[in-house]
Coordinates of C-alpha atoms and ligand atoms in Angstrom, one line a residue:
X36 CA 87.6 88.2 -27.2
X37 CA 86.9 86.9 -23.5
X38 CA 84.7 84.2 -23.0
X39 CA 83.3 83.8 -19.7
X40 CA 82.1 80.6 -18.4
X41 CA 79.5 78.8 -16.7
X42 CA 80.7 78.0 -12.7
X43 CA 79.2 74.2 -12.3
X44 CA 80.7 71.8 -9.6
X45 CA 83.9 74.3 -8.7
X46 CA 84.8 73.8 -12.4
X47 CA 84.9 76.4 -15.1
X48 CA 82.8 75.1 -17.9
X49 CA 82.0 75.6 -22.0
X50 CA 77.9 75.2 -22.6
X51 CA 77.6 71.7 -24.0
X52 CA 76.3 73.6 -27.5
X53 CA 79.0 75.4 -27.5
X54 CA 76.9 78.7 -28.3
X55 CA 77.9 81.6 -27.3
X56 CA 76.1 85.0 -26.7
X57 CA 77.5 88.6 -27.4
X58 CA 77.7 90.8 -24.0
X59 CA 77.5 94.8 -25.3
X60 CA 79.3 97.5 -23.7
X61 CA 76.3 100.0 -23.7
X62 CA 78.4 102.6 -23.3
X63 CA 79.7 102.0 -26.6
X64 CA 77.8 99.9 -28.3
X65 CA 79.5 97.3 -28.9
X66 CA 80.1 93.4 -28.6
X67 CA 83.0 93.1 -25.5
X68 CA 83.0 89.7 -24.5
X69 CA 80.6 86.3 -25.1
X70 CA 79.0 84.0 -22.7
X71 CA 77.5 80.4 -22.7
X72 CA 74.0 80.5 -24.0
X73 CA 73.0 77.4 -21.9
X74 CA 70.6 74.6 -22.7
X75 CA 68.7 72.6 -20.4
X76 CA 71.5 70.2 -19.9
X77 CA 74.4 72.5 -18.6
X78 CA 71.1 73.5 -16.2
X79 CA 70.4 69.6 -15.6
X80 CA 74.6 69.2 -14.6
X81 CA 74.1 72.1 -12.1
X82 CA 71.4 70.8 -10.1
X83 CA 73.3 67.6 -9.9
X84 CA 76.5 69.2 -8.7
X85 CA 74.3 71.4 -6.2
X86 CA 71.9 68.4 -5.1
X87 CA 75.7 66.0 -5.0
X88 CA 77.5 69.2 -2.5
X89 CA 73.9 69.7 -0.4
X90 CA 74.3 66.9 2.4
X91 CA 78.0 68.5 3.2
X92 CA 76.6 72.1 2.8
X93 CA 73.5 71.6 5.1
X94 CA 75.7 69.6 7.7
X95 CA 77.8 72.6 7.8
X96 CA 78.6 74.4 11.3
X97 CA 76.6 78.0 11.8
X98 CA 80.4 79.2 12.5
X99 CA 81.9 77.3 9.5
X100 CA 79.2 78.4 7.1
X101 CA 79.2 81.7 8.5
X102 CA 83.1 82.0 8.2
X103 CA 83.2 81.2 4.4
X104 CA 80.4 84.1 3.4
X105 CA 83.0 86.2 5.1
X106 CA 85.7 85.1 2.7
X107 CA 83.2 85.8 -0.2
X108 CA 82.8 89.3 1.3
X109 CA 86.0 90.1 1.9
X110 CA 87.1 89.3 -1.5
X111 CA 84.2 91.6 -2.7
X112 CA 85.5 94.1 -1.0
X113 CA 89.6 93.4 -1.9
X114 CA 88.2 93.4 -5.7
X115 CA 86.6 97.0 -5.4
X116 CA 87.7 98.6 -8.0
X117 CA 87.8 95.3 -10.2
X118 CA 84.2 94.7 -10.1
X119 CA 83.0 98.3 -9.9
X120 CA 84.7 98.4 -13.3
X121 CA 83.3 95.5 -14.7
X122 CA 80.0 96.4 -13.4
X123 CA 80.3 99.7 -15.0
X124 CA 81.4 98.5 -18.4
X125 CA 78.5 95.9 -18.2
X126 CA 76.0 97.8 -17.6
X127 CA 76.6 100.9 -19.0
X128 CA 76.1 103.2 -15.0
X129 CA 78.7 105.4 -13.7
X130 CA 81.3 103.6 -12.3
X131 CA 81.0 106.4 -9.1
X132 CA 77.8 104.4 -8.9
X133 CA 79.4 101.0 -8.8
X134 CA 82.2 101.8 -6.5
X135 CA 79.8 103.7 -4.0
X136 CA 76.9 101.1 -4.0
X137 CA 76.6 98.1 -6.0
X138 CA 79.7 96.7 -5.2
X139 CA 79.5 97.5 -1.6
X140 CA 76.0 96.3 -1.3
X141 CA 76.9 93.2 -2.9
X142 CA 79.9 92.7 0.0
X143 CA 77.5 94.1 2.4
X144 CA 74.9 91.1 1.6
X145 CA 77.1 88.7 2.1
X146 CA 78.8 90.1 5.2
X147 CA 75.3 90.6 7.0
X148 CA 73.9 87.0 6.0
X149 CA 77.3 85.3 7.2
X150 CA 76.2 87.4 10.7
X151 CA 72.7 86.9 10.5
X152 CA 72.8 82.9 10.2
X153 CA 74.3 82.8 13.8
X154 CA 71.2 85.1 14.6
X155 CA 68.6 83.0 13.2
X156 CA 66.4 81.8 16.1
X157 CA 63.5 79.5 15.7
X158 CA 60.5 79.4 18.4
X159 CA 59.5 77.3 21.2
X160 CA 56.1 77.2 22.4
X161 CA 55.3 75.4 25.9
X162 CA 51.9 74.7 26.2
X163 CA 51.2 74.7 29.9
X164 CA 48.5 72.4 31.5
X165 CA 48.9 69.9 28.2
X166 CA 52.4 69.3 29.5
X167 CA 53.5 69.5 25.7
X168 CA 56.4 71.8 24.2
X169 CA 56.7 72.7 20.7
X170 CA 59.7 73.7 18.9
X171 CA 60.0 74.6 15.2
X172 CA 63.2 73.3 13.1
X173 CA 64.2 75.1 10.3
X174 CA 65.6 73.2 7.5
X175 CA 67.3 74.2 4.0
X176 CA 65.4 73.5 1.4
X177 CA 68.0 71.5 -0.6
X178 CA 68.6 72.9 -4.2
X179 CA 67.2 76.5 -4.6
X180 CA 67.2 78.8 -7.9
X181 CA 67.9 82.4 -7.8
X182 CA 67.6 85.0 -11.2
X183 CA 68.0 88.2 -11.1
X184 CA 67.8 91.7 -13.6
X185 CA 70.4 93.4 -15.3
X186 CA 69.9 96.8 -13.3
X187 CA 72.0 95.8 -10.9
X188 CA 73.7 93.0 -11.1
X189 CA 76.0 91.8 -8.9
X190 CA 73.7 93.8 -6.0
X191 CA 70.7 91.7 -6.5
X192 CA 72.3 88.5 -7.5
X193 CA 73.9 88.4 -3.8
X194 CA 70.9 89.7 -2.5
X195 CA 69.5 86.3 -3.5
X196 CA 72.4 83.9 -3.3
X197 CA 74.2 85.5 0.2
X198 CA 70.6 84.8 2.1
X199 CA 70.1 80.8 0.6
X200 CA 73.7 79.9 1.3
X201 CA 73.4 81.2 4.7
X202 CA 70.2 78.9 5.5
X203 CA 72.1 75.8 4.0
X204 CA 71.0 75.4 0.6
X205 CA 72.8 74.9 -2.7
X206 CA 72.1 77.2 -5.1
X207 CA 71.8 77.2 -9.1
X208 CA 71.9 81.0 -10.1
X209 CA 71.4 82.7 -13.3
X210 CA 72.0 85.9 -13.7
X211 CA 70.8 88.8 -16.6
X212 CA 72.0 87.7 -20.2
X213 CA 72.5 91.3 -20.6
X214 CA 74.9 92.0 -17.4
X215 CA 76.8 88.7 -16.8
X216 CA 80.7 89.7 -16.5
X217 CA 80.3 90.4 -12.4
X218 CA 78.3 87.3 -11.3
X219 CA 81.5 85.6 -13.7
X220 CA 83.8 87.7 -11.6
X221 CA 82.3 86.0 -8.2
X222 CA 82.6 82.6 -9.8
X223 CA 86.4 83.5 -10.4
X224 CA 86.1 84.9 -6.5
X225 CA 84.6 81.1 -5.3
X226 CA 87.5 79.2 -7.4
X227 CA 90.1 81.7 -5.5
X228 CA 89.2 80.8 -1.9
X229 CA 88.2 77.0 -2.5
X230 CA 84.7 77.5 -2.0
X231 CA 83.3 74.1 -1.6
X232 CA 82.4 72.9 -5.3
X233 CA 78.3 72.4 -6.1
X234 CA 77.3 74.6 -3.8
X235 CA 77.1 77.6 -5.8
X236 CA 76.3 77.2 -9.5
X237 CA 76.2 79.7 -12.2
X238 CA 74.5 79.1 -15.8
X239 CA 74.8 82.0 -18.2
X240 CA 72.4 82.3 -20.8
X241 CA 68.8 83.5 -21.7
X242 CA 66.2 83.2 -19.6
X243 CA 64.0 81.6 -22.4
X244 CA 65.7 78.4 -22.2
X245 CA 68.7 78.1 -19.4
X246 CA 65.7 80.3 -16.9
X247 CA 63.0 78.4 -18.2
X248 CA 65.0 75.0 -17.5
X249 CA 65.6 76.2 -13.6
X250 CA 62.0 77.2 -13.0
X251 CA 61.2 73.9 -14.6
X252 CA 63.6 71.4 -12.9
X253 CA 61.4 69.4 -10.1
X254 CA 64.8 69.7 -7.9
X255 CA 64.7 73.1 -7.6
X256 CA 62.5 73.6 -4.5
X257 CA 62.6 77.2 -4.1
X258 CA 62.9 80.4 -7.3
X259 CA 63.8 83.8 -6.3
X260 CA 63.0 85.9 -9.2
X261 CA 63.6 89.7 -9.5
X262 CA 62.4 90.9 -12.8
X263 CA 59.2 92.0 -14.6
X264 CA 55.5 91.4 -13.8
X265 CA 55.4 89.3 -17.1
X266 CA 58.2 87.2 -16.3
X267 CA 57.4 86.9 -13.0
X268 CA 53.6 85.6 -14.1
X269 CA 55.1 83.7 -16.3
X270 CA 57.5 81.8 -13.4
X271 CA 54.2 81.6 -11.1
X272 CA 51.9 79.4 -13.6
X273 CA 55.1 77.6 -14.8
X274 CA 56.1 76.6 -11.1
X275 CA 52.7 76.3 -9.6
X276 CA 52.2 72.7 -10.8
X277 CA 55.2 71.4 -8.7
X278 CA 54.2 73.3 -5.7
X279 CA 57.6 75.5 -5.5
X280 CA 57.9 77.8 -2.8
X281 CA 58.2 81.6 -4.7
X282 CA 59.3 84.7 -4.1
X283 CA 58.5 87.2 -6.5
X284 CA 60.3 90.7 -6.9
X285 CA 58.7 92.5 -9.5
X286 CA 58.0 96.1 -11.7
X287 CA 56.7 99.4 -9.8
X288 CA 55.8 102.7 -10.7
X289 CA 56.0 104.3 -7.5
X290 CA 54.4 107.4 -6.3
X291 CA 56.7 110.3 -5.3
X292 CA 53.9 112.4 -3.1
X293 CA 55.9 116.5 -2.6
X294 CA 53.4 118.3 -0.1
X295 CA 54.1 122.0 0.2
X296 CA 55.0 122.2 4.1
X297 CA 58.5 119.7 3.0
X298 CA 61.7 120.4 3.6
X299 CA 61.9 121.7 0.0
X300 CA 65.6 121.7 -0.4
X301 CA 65.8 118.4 1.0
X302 CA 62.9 117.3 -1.0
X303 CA 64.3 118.6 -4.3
X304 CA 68.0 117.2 -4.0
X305 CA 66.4 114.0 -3.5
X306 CA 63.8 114.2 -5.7
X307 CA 66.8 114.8 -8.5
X308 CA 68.1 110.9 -7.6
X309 CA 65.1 109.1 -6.7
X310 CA 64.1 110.2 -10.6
X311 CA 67.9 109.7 -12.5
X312 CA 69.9 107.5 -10.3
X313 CA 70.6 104.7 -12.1
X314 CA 69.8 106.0 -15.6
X315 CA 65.8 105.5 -13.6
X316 CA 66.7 101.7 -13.8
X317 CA 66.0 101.5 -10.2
X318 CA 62.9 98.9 -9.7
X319 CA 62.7 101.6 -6.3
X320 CA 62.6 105.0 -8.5
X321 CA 60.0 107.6 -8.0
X322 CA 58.3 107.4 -11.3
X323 CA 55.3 109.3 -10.8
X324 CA 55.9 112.3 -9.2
X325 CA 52.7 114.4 -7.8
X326 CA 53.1 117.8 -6.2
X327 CA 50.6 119.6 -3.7
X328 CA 49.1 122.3 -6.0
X329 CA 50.0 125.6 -4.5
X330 CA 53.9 125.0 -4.9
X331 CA 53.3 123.0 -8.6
X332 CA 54.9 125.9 -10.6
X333 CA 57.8 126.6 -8.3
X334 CA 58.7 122.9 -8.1
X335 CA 58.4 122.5 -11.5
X336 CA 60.6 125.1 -12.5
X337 CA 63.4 124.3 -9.8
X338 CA 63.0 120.4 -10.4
X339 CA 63.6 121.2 -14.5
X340 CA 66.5 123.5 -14.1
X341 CA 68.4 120.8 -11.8
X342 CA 67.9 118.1 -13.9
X343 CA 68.9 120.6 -17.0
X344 CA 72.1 120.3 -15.0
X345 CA 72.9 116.7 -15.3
X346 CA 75.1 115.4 -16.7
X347 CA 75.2 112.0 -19.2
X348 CA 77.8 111.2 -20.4
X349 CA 80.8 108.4 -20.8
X350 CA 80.4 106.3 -17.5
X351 CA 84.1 106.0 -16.5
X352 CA 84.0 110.1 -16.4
X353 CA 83.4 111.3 -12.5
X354 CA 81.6 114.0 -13.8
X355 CA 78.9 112.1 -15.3
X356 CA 75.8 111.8 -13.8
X357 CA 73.7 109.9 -16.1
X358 CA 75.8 107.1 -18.0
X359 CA 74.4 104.9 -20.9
X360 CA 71.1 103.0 -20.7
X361 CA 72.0 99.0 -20.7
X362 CA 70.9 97.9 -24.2
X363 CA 69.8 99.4 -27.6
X364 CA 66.6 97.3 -27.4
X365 CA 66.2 99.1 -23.9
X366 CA 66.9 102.5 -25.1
X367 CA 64.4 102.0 -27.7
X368 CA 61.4 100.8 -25.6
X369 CA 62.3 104.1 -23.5
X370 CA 62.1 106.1 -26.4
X371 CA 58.9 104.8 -27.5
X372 CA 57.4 106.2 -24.0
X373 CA 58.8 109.2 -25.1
X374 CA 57.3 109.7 -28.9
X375 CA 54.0 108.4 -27.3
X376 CA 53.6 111.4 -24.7
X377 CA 52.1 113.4 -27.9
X378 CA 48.9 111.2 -28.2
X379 CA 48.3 111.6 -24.2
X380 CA 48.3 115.1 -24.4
X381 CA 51.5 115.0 -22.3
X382 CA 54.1 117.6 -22.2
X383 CA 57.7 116.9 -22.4
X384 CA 59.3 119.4 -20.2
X385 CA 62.8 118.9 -20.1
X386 CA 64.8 116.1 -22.3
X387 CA 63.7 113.0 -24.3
X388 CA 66.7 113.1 -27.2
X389 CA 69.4 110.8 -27.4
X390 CA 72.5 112.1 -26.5
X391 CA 75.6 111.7 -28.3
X392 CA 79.1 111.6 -26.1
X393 CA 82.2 112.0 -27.6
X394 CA 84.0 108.8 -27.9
X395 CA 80.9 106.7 -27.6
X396 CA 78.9 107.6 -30.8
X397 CA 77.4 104.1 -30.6
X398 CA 76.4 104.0 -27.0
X399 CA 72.8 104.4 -25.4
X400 CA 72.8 107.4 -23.7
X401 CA 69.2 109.3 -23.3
X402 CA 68.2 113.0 -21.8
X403 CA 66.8 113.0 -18.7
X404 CA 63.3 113.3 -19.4
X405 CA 60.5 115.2 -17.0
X406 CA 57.0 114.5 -18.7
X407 CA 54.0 116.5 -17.3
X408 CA 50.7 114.6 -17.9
X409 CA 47.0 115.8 -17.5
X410 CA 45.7 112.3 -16.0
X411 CA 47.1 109.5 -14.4
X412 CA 45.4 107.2 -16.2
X413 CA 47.6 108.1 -19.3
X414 CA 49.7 104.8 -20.7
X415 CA 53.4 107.4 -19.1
X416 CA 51.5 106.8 -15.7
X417 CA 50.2 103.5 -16.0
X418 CA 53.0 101.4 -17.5
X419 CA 56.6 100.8 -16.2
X420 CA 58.7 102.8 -18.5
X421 CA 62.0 101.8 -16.4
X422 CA 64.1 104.6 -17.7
X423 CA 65.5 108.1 -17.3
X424 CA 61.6 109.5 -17.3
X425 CA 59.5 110.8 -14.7
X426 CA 55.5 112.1 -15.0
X427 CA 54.7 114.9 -13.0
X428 CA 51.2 116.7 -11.9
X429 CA 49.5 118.4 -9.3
X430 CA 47.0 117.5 -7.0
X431 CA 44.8 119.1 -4.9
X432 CA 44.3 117.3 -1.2
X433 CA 45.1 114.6 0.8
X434 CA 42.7 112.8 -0.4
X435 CA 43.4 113.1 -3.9
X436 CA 46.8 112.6 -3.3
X437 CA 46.1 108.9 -1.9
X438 CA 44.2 108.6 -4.9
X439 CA 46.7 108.9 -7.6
X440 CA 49.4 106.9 -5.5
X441 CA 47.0 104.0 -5.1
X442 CA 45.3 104.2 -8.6
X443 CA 48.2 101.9 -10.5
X444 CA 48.7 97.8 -10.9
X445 CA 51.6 98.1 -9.1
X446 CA 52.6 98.2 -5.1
X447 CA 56.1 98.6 -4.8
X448 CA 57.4 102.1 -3.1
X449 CA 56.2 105.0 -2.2
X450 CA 57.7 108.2 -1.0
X451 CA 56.0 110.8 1.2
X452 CA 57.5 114.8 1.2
X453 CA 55.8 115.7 4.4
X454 CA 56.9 117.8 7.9
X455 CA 53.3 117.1 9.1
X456 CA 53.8 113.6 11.2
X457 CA 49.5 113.2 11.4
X458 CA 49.9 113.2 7.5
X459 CA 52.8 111.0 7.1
X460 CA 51.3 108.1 9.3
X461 CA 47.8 108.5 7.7
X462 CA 49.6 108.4 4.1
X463 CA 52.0 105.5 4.8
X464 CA 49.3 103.4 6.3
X465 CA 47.2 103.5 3.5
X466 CA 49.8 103.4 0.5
X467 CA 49.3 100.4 -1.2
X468 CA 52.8 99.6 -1.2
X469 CA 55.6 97.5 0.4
X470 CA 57.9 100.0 1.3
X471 CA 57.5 103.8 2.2
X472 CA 59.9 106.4 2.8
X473 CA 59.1 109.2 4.3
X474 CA 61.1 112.3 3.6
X475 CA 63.8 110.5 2.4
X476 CA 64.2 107.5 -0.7
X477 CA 66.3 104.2 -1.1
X478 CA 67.4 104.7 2.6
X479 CA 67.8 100.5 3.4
X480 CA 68.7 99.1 6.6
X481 CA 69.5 95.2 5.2
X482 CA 67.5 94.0 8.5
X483 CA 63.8 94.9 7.3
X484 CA 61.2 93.6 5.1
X485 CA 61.8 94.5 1.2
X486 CA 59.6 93.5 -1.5
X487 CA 56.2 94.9 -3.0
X488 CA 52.2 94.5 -3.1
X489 CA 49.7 94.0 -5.8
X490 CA 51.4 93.4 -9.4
X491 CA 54.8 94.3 -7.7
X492 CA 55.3 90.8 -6.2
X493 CA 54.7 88.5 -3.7
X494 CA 56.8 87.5 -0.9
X495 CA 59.6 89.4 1.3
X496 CA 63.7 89.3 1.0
X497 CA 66.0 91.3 3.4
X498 CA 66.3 90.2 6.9
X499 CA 65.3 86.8 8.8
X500 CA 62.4 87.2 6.1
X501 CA 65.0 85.7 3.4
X502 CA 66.4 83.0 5.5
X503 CA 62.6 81.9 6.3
X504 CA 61.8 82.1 2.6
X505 CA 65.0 79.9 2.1
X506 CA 64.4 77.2 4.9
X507 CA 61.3 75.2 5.7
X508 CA 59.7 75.2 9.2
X509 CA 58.7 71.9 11.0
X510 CA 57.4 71.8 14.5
X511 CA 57.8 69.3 16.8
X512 CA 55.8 68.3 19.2
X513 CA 56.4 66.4 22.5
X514 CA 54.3 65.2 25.5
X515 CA 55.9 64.4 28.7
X516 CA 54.5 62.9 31.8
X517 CA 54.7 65.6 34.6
X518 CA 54.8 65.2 38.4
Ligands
NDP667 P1 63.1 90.2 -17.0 O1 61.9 89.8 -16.3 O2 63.2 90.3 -18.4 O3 64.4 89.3 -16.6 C1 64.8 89.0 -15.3 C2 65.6 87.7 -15.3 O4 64.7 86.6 -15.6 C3 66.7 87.7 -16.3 O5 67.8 86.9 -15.8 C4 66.0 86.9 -17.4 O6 67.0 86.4 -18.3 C5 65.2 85.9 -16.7 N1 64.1 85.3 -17.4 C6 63.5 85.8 -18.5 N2 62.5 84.9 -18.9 C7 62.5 83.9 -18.1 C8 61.8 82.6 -17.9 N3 60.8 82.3 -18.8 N4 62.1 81.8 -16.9 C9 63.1 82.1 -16.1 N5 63.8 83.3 -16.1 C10 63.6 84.1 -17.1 O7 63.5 91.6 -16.3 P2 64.7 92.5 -16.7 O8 66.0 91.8 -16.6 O9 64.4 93.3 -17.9 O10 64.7 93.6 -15.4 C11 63.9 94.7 -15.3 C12 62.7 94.4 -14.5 O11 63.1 94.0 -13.2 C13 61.9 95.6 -14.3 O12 60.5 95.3 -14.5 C14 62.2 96.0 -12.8 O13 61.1 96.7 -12.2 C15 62.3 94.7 -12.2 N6 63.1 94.8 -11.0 C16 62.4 94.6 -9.8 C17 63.0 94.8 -8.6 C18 62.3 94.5 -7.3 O14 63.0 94.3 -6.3 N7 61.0 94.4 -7.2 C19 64.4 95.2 -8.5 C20 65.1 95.4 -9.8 C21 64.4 95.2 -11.0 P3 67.5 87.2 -19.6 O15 68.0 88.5 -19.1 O16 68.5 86.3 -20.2 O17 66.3 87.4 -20.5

């Protein structure tokens, strides 16, 4: 059985236990391959090699730097259908999936970064009449730590790493337990083109101890965390004490708001993906879905028969639609929403079984499941299920519609179904969220602002917002004697 390894230093290496963890195939349930379960010291030996490789890193040319995020990219991008495999046996999605966006998004992050770092201006502010001029450095932080989700892996895991290389750091990186085999396969990638050794660093393991030991090493100036609100707390009081600069991706439950003067076709198709697409293991999925009362019943009748359609099934199979959920803990959390939705006086409308594929017995496939509730107060509306599930229910105006989008913890996306352009501005002005899409979902242009409000995070990525995270501003300040 393969063993992958932990990427310290340029060097492939065993976890100084030597303990190993079992990596599932979800799609079949079963044990495919082992990786390191890391300790504090095979954490301690990373930030050595990335704090020993910073000075070289840092003094790097914008070109230089610039030029060897290419080579990453292109080697993404060479290694399609490599990693698009590996994702897809990983993680249990379609491999359509994999080959049309996570692996190209991953590429894609490195290839805009490697541009973007040439881009990356910093301000000068001349203060006429004080015959001063102020100009604002931007320096790497040094060592930064980057850990990211299982949902997709190798997408967010660059999302992180592409932005802090670019800015100069070294970075120690751990990726999902669950979902390692791709961030292995970039390791393999760096080895291949002679990436320079220490700068990037990947421990495997679980985020109890080889996480935990990242968030906790006082050399580690900077954590990028995607992953739950708990977690995410967790990482906040742990790294408070030492004054780490965080950014914080976190849960959602985002509002899907369907007024009746929509494109409804439009509306429906995408209504279909922003529910499903990703087995709903899309932090960005439109969870709660609330639709303008006069066109409740017609949507809900269209909205069940199209998702009756889907299809789950084996994820290698470019008829699937739905592929297998990522673990059996995960699939059983899910289900839990599920056999709940009788005590809130909820109505499953379509789905909620486990399905069963041919070939696959063992794996964690689910129905995908349209719950109506009465409130949205109910635990279905309230709580991150993360999952092929959606709520759905009517609401009367405007007004009540801003309501139930704003009446959660979280603040993460929003999307508005709308042809009325007075309506859309009102609504996406006051949506508590980071992000809204209007009339469409999950439409990202890597230049703007991503991240969430309230429980959903704090901080940005995307853009010059994730090189600023990643460096540290200093302004300087000089008087000169004028004529
Ligand atoms: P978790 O919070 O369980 O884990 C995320 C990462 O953190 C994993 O690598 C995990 O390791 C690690 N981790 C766990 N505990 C600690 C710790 N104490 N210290 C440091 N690291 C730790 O999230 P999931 O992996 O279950 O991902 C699903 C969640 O991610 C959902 O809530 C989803 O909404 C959110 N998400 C948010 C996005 C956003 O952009 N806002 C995007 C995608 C997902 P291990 O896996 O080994 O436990």
């Amino acid at each position: 059985m393969q063993r992958i390894k932990n990427y310290i230093n340029g060097e492939f290496c065993t976890p100084s236990s030597d303990k190993w963890l079992d990596n599932y195939n979800p799609a079949k349930g079963e044990v495919y391959s082992q990786l390191p379960n890391s300790q504090k010291e095979d954490v301690e030996k990373a930030v050595m090699a990335a704090k020993k490789a910073f000075p070289a890193w840092s003094a790097t040319s914008l070109e230089e730097r610039s030029q060897w995020m290419h080579k990453i990219a292109d080697a993404i991008e060479n290694k399609l259908v490599l990693l698009a495999e590996a994702e897809s046996k990983d993680n249990g999605k379609p491999l359509s999936l994999a080959l049309a966006v996570d692996i190209p998004r991953a590429m894609s992050n490195f290839r805009f970064y490697a541009n973007a770092l040439t881009q990356f201006a910093s301000e000068a502010h001349e203060s006429v009449g004080k015959n001063t001029i102020n100009f604002t450095l931007r320096k790497p932080l040094g060592v930064v730590g980057c850990i990211s989700p299982w949902n997709l892996p190798l997408y967010l895991f660059s999302w992180k790493i592409a932005p802090a290389l670019a800015a100069g750091n070294c970075v120690v990186a751990k990726p999902s337990e669950v979902t390692p085999m791709t961030s292995y396969l970039l390791s393999e990638i760096c080895k291949e083109i002679d990436f320079p050794e220490g700068v990037l660093n990947i421990v495997h393991g679980l985020g109890a101890n080889c996480g935990q030991a990242i968030v906790e090493h006082p050399q580690i100036k900077a954590i990028s965390f995607t992953g739950g609100t708990k977690t995410g707390e967790h990482i906040a009081r742990t790294a408070a004490p030492m004054f780490k600069k965080l950014s914080l991706e976190l849960g959602g439950k985002n509002p899907n708001l369907i007024f009746a003067d929509c494109n409804y076709d439009k509306m429906l198709k995408t209504t279909v993906k922003s529910s499903f697409a990703n087995q709903g293991q899309i932090c960005l999925c439109g969870s709660r879905i609330f639709v303008e009362e006069k066109i409740y019943d017609q949507f809900k009748d269209d909205f069940v028969k199209a998702v009756k359609k889907l299809k789950v099934g084996d994820p290698s199979d470019a008829k699937s639609d739905l592929g297998a959920l990522v673990s059996k803990e995960h699939l059983e959390k899910v289900q839990g929403y599920i056999e709940g939705a009788k005590d809130q006086e909820a109505t499953i409308l379509c789905g909620g079984k486990p399905v069963k594929v041919d070939g696959h017995e063992n794996g964690y496939y689910l129905e995908p499941t349209i719950i109506e509730v009465k409130s949205n107060h109910c635990k279905l509306n309230q709580e991150e299920i993360f999952g092929p599930v959606v709520t759905m229910m009517p609401f009367k105006s405007e007004e009540q519609a801003l309501e139930f989008a704003n009446d959660v913890r979280y603040g993460l996306s929003s999307t508005i179904w709308t042809s009325n352009i007075d309506r859309a501005m009102r609504l996406s002005n006051s949506i508590e969220a980071g992000i809204v899409w209007v009339n469409t979902w999950l439409n990202r242009d890597l230049r703007t602002p991503f991240g969430g409000s309230k429980d959903s995070g704090v901080g940005r990525e995307g853009g010059f917002e994730a090189l600023k995270f990643f460096t540290e501003p200093k302004n300087i300040c000089i008087s000169y004697e004028a004529y």
